[in-house]
Short mmCIF file of C-alpha atoms and ligand atoms in Angstrom, two decimals:
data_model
loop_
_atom_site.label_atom_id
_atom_site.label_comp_id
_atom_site.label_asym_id
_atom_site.label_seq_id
_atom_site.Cartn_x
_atom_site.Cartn_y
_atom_site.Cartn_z
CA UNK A 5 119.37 8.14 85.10
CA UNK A 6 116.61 10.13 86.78
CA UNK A 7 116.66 10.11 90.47
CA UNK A 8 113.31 8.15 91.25
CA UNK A 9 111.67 11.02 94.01
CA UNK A 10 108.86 9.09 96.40
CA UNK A 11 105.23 10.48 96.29
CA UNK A 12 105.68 10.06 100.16
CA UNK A 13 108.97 12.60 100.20
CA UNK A 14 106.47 15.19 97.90
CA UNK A 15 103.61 14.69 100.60
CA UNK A 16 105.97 15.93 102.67
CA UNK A 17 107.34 18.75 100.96
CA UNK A 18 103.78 19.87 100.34
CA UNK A 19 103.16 20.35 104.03
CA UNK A 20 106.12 22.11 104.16
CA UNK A 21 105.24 24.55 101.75
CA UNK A 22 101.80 25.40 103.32
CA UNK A 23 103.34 25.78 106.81
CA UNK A 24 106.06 28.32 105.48
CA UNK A 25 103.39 29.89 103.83
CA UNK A 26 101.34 30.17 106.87
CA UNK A 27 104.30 31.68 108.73
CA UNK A 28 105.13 34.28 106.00
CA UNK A 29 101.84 35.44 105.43
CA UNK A 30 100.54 36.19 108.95
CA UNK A 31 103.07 39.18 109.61
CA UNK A 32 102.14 40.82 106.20
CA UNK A 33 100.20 44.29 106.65
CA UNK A 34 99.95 45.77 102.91
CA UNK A 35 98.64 44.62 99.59
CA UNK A 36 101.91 45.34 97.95
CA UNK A 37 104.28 42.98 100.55
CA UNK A 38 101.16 40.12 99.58
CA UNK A 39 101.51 40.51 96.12
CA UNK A 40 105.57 40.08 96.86
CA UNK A 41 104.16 36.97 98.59
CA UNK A 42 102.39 35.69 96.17
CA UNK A 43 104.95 35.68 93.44
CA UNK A 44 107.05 34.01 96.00
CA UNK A 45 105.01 31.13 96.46
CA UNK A 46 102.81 30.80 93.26
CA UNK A 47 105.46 33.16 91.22
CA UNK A 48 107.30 31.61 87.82
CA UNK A 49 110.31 30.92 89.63
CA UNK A 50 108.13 30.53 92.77
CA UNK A 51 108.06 27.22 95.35
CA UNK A 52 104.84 25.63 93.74
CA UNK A 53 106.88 25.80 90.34
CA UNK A 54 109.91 24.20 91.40
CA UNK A 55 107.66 21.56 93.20
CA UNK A 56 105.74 20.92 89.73
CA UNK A 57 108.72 20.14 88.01
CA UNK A 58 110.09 18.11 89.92
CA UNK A 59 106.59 15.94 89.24
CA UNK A 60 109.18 14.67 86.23
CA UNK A 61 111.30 12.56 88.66
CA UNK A 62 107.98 10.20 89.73
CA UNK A 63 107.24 7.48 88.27
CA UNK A 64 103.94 8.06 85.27
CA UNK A 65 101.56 5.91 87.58
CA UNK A 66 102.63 8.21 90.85
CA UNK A 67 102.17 11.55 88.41
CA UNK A 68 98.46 12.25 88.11
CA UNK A 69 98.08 11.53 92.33
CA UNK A 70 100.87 13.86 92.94
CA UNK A 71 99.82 16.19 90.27
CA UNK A 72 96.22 16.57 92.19
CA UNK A 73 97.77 17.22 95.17
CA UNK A 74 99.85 20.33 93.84
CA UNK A 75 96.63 21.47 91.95
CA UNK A 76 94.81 21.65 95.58
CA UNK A 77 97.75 23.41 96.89
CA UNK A 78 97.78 25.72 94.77
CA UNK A 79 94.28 26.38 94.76
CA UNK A 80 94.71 26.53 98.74
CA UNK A 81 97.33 29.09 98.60
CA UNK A 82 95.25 31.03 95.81
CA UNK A 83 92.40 31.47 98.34
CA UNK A 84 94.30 32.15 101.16
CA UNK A 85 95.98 35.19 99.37
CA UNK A 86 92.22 36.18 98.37
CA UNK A 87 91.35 35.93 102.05
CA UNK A 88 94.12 37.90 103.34
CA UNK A 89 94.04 40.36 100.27
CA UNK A 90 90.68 41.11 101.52
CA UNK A 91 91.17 41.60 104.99
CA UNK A 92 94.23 44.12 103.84
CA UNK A 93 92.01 46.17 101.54
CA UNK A 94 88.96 46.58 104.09
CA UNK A 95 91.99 47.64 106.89
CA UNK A 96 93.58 50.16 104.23
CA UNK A 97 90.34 51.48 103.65
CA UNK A 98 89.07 52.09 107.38
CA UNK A 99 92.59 53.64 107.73
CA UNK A 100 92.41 56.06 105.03
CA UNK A 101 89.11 56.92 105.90
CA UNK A 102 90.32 57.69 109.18
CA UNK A 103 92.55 60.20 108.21
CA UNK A 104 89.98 62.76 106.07
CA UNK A 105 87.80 62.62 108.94
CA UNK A 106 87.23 65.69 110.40
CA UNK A 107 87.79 66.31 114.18
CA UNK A 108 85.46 69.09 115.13
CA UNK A 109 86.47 69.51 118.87
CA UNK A 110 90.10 70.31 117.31
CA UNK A 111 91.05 73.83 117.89
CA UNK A 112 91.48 76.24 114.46
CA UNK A 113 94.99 76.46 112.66
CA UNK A 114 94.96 80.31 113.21
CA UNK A 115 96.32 82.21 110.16
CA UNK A 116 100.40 83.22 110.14
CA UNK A 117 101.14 85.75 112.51
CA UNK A 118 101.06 89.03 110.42
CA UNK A 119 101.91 92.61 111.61
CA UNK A 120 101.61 96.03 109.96
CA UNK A 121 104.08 97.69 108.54
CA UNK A 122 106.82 99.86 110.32
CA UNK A 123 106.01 103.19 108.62
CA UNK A 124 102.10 102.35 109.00
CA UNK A 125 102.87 101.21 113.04
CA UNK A 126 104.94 104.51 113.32
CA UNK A 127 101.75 106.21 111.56
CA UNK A 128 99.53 104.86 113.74
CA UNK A 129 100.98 105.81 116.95
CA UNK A 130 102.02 109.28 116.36
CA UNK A 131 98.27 109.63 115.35
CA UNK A 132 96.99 108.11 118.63
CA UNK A 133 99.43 110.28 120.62
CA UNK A 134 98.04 113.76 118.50
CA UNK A 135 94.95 112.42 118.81
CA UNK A 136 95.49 112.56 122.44
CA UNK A 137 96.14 116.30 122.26
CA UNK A 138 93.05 116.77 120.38
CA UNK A 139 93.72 116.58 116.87
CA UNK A 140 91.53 115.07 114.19
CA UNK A 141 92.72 113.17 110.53
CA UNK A 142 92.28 114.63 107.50
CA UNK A 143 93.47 113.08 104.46
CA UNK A 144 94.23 114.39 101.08
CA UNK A 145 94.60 113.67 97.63
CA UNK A 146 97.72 112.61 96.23
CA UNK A 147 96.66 113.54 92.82
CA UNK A 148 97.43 116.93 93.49
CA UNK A 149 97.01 121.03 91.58
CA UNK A 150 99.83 123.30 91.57
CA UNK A 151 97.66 125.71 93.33
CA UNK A 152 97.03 123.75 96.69
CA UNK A 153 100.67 121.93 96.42
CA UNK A 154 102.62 125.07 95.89
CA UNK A 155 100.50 128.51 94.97
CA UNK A 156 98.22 128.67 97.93
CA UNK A 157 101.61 127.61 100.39
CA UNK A 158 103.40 130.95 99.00
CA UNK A 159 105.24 129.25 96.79
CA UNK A 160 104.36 130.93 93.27
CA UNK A 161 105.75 129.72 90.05
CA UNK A 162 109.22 131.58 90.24
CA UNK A 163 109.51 130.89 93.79
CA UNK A 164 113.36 129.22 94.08
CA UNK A 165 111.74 126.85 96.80
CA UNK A 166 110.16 125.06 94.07
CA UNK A 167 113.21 123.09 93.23
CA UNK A 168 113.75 121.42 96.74
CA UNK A 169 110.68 119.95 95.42
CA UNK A 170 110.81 119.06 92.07
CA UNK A 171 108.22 116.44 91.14
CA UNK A 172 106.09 114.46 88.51
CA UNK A 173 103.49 116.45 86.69
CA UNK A 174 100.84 115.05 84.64
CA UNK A 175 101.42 114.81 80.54
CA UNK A 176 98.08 116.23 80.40
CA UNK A 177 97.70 119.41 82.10
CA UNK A 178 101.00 120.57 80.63
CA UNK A 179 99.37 122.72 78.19
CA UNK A 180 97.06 124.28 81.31
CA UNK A 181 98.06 127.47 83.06
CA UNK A 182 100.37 126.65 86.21
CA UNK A 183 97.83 126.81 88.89
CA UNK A 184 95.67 124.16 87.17
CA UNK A 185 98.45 121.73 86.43
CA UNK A 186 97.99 118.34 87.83
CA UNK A 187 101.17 116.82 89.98
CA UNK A 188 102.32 114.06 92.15
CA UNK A 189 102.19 115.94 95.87
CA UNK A 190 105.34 117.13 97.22
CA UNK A 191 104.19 117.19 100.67
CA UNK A 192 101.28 117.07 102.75
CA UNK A 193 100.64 120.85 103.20
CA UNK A 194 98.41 121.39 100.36
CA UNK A 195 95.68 119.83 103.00
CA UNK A 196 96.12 122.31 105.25
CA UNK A 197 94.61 124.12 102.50
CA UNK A 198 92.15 121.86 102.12
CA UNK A 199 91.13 121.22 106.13
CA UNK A 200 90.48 125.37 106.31
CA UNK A 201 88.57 125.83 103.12
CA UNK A 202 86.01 122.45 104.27
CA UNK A 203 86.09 123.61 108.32
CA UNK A 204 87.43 127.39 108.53
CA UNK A 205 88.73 128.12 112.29
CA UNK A 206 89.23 126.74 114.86
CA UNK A 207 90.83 124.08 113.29
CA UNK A 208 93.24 121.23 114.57
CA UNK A 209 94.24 118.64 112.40
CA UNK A 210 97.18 115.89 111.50
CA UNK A 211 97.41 114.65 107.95
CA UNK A 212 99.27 111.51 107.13
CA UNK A 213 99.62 110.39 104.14
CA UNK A 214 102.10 109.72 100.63
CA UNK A 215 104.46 112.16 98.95
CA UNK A 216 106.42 112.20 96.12
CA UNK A 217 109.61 113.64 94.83
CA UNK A 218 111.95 113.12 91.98
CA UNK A 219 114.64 111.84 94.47
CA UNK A 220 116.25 108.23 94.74
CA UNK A 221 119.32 107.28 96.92
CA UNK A 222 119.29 105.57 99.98
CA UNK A 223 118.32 108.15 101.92
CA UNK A 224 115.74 109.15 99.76
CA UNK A 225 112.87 107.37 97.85
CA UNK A 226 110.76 109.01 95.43
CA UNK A 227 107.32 108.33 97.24
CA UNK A 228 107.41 108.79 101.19
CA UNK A 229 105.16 109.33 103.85
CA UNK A 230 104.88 112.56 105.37
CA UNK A 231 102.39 113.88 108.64
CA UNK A 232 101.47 117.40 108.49
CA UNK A 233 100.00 119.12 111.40
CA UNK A 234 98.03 122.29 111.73
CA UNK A 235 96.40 123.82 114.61
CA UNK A 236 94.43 127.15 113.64
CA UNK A 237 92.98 129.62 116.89
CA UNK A 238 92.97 132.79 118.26
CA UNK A 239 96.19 133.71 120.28
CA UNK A 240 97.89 130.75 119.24
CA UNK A 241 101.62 130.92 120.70
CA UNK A 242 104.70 129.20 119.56
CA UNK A 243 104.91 127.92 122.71
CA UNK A 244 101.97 125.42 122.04
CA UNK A 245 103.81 124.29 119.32
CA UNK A 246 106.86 123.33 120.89
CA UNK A 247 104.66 121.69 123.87
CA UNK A 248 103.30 119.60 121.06
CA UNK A 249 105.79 118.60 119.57
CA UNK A 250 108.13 117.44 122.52
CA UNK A 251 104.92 115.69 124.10
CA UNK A 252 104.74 113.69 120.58
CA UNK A 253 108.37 113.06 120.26
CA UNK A 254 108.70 111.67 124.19
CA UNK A 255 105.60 109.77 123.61
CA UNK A 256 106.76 108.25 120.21
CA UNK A 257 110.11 107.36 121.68
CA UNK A 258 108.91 106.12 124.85
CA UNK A 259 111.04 108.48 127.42
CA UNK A 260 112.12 112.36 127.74
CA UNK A 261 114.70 113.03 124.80
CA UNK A 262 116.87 116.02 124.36
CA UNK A 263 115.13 118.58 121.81
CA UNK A 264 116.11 121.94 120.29
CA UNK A 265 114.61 124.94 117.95
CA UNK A 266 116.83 125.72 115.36
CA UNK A 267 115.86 128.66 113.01
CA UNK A 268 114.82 127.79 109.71
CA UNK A 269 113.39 128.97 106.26
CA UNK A 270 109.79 127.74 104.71
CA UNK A 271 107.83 129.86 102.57
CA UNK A 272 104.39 129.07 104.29
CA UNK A 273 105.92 129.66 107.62
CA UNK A 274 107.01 132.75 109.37
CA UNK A 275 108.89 132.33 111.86
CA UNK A 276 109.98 129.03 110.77
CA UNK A 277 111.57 126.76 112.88
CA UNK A 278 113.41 123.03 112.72
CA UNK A 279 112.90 120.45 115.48
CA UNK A 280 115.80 118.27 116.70
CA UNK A 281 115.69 115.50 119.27
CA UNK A 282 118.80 113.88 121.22
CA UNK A 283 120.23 111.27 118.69
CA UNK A 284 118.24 107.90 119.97
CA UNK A 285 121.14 105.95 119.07
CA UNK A 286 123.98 107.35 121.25
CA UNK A 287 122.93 110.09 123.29
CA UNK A 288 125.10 112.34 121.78
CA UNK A 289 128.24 110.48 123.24
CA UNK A 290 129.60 108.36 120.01
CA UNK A 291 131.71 110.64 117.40
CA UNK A 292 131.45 108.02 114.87
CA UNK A 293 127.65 107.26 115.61
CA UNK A 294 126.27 106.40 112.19
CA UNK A 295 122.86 108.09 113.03
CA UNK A 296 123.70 110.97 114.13
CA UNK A 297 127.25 111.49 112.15
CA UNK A 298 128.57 112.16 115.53
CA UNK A 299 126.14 115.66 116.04
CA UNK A 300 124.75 114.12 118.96
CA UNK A 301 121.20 115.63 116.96
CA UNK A 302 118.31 114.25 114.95
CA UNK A 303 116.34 116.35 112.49
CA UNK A 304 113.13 115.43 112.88
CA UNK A 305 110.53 118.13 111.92
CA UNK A 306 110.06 121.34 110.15
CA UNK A 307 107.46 124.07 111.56
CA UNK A 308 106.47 127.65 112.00
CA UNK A 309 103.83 130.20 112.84
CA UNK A 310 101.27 129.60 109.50
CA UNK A 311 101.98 132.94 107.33
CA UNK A 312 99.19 134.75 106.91
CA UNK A 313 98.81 134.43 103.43
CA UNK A 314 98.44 130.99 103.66
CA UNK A 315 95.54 131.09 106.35
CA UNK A 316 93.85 133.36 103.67
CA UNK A 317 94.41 130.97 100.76
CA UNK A 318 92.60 128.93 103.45
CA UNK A 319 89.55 131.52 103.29
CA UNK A 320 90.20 132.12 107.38
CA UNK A 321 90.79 135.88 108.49
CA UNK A 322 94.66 136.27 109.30
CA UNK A 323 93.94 139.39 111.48
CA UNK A 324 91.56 137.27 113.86
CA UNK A 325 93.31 133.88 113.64
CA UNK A 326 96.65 132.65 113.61
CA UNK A 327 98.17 129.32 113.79
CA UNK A 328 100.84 127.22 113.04
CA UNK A 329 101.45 123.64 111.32
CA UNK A 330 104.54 121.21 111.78
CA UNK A 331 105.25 118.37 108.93
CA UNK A 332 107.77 115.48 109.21
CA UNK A 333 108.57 112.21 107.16
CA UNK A 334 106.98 109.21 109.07
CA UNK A 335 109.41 106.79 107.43
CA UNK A 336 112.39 108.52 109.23
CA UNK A 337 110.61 108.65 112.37
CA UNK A 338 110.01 104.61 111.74
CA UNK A 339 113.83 104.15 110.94
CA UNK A 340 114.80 105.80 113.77
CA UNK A 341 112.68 104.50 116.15
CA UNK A 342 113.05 100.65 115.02
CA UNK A 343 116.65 101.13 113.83
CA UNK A 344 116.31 100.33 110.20
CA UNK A 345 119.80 101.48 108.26
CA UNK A 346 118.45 101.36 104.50
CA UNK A 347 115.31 103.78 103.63
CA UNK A 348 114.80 101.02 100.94
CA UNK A 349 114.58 98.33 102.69
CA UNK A 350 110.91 99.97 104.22
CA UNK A 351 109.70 100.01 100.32
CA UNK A 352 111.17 96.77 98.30
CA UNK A 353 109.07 94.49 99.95
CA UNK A 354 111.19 92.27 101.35
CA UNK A 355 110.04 91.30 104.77
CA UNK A 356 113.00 89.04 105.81
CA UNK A 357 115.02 92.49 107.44
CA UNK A 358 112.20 92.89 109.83
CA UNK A 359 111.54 89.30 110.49
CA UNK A 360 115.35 88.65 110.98
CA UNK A 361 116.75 91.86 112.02
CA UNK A 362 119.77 91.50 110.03
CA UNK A 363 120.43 93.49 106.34
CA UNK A 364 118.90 91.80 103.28
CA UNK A 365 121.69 90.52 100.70
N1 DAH B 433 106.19 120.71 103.80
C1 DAH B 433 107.54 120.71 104.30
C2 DAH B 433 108.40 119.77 103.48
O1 DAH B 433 107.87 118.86 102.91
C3 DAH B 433 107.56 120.28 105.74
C4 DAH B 433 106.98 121.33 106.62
C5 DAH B 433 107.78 122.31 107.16
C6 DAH B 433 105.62 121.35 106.87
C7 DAH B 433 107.26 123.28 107.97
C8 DAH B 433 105.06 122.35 107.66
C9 DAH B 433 105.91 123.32 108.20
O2 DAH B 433 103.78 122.43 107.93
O3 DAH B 433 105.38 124.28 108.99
O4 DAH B 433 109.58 119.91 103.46
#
């Protein structure tokens, strides 16, 4: 036997239902928690459901009353979820629009913090410091002839010197005679060349720029930068040349080093002489100092009095001028001076060693 269910006990449940509803629905914020509502309430398995079926338990004259009454319910609850759903979409809206809005008083982002690189910083300063002493830049090309890169430096095509500097020639001028023959520069001399034959005397000029060698180990790389210097007068004395030079190296390094002349061969030089400086590292004081090898010394640059038959490859008058020219490899001076172990490490484009400090794996 059914269980005979009052229309009286459903009035009541009905009242029931809205106030739940009314307490459920005034804490919901989003669309999505009142569409979890309103399966909840008006759902297949929801409340209004349950309370429809249970319409079977009343007695048929009580049915069609209490059936009306659920109808209105649900039609109540319907509208208050359209309400509400309403309300919810205008707040999303406002909120979203809110966001793209663009604050004009707000300061700019600013771009990441970039810097130049070491061997281009190192560059840069040794050029403001000979620029200081009243030199001038002069670049060259790096698509270089035989006869500014080696004839015109006393280097002719026998000359043993040549291998030190063995380097990549173009395919195409092979067939040429070996004056003409087109090469990667092996150093930045041949602008010397260049500077006197475009200014003639007096001339003083630095030349930065890239050279290449067929070398590769981790001490060498086969393109490096070099920065040649040449200072063309009357009178000119070695001693200007050593003033130079230990001005540029103190400045560089940012206090008085150590230095010494040590004799030395180049074929465009005569005398020719090789700069060292104090090792930066130790001092001089650490036997096992990996900079240094424990020689307390740094090679830094090669120099000399100009020979004179380079200053008249140059077109300038040897017996009325002389002069002399210095050349060193920026990216040791950058290693050295920002302590960077690897030569690689300043070509392979990996800029984690000098954001970190610490060797690249
Ligand atoms: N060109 C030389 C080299 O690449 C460096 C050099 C040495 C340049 C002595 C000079 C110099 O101007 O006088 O090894």
């Amino acid at each position: 036997m059914k269980e005979e269910m009052a229309v009286s006990d459903l009035g009541n449940r009905v009242q029931e239902v809205k106030d739940s509803f009314e307490r459920d629905v005034a804490p919901v914020t989003t669309t999505e928690a009142l569409q979890g509502l309103k399966v909840q309430y008006l759902g297949k398995k929801g409340m209004l459901t349950t309370l429809l079926k249970s319409l079977g338990n009343l007695s048929p004259q009580e049915r069609p009353l209490a059936g009306e009454a659920l109808n209105t319910l649900r039609s109540e609850l319907e509208q208050k979820i359209e309400e509400k759903k309403q309300l919810l979409i205008q707040a999303e809206d406002a909120a979203a629009e809110a966001m793209e809005r663009i604050d004009v008083t707000l300061p700019p982002r600013g771009r990441p913090a970039g810097a130049f690189h070491p061997v281009a910083q190192t560059m840069h300063e040794i050029v403001s410091i000979m620029q200081g002493l009243g030199y001038s830049v002069v670049l060259g090309p790096e698509i270089e002839e035989d006869h500014y890169n080696f004839e015109c430096l006393n280097m002719p095509s026998w000359h043993p010197a040549r291998d030190m500097q063995d380097t990549f020639y173009f395919p195409d001028s092979e067939d040429q005679e070996t004056a003409k023959r087109r090469l990667l520069r092996t150093h930045t001399s041949p602008v010397e060349i260049r500077a006197m034959l475009r200014y003639g005397a007096p001339l003083r000029i630095i030349c930065p720029g890239k050279v290449y060698r067929r070398d590769n180990d981790p001490t060498h790389s086969p393109m490096f930068n070099q920065l040649e210097g040449l200072l063309v007068d009357e009178g000119v004395s070695f001693s200007v040349l050593k003033g130079s030079l230990i001005e540029l190296m103190n400045g560089f390094f940012g206090r008085a080093l150590k230095s010494r002349f040590r004799a030395s061969y180049f074929p465009f030089t005569e005398p020719s002489m090789e700069l060292d400086i104090e090792c930066v590292e130790c001092g001089g004081k650490n036997p096992d100092c990996r900079i240094c090898k424990g020689t307390g010394w740094l090679e830094v640059c090669g120099m000399g009095m100009t020979h004179p038959f380079v200053i008249r490859a140059g077109g300038i008058d040897p017996e009325k001028y002389n002069a002399f020219a210095f050349g060193m490899g920026l990216d040791r001076m950058a290693m050295l001076k920002y302590g960077i172990s690897d030569l690689r490490y300043l070509f392979n484009g990996n800029v984690s060693y000098f954001l970190s400090g610490r060797d690249v794996l």
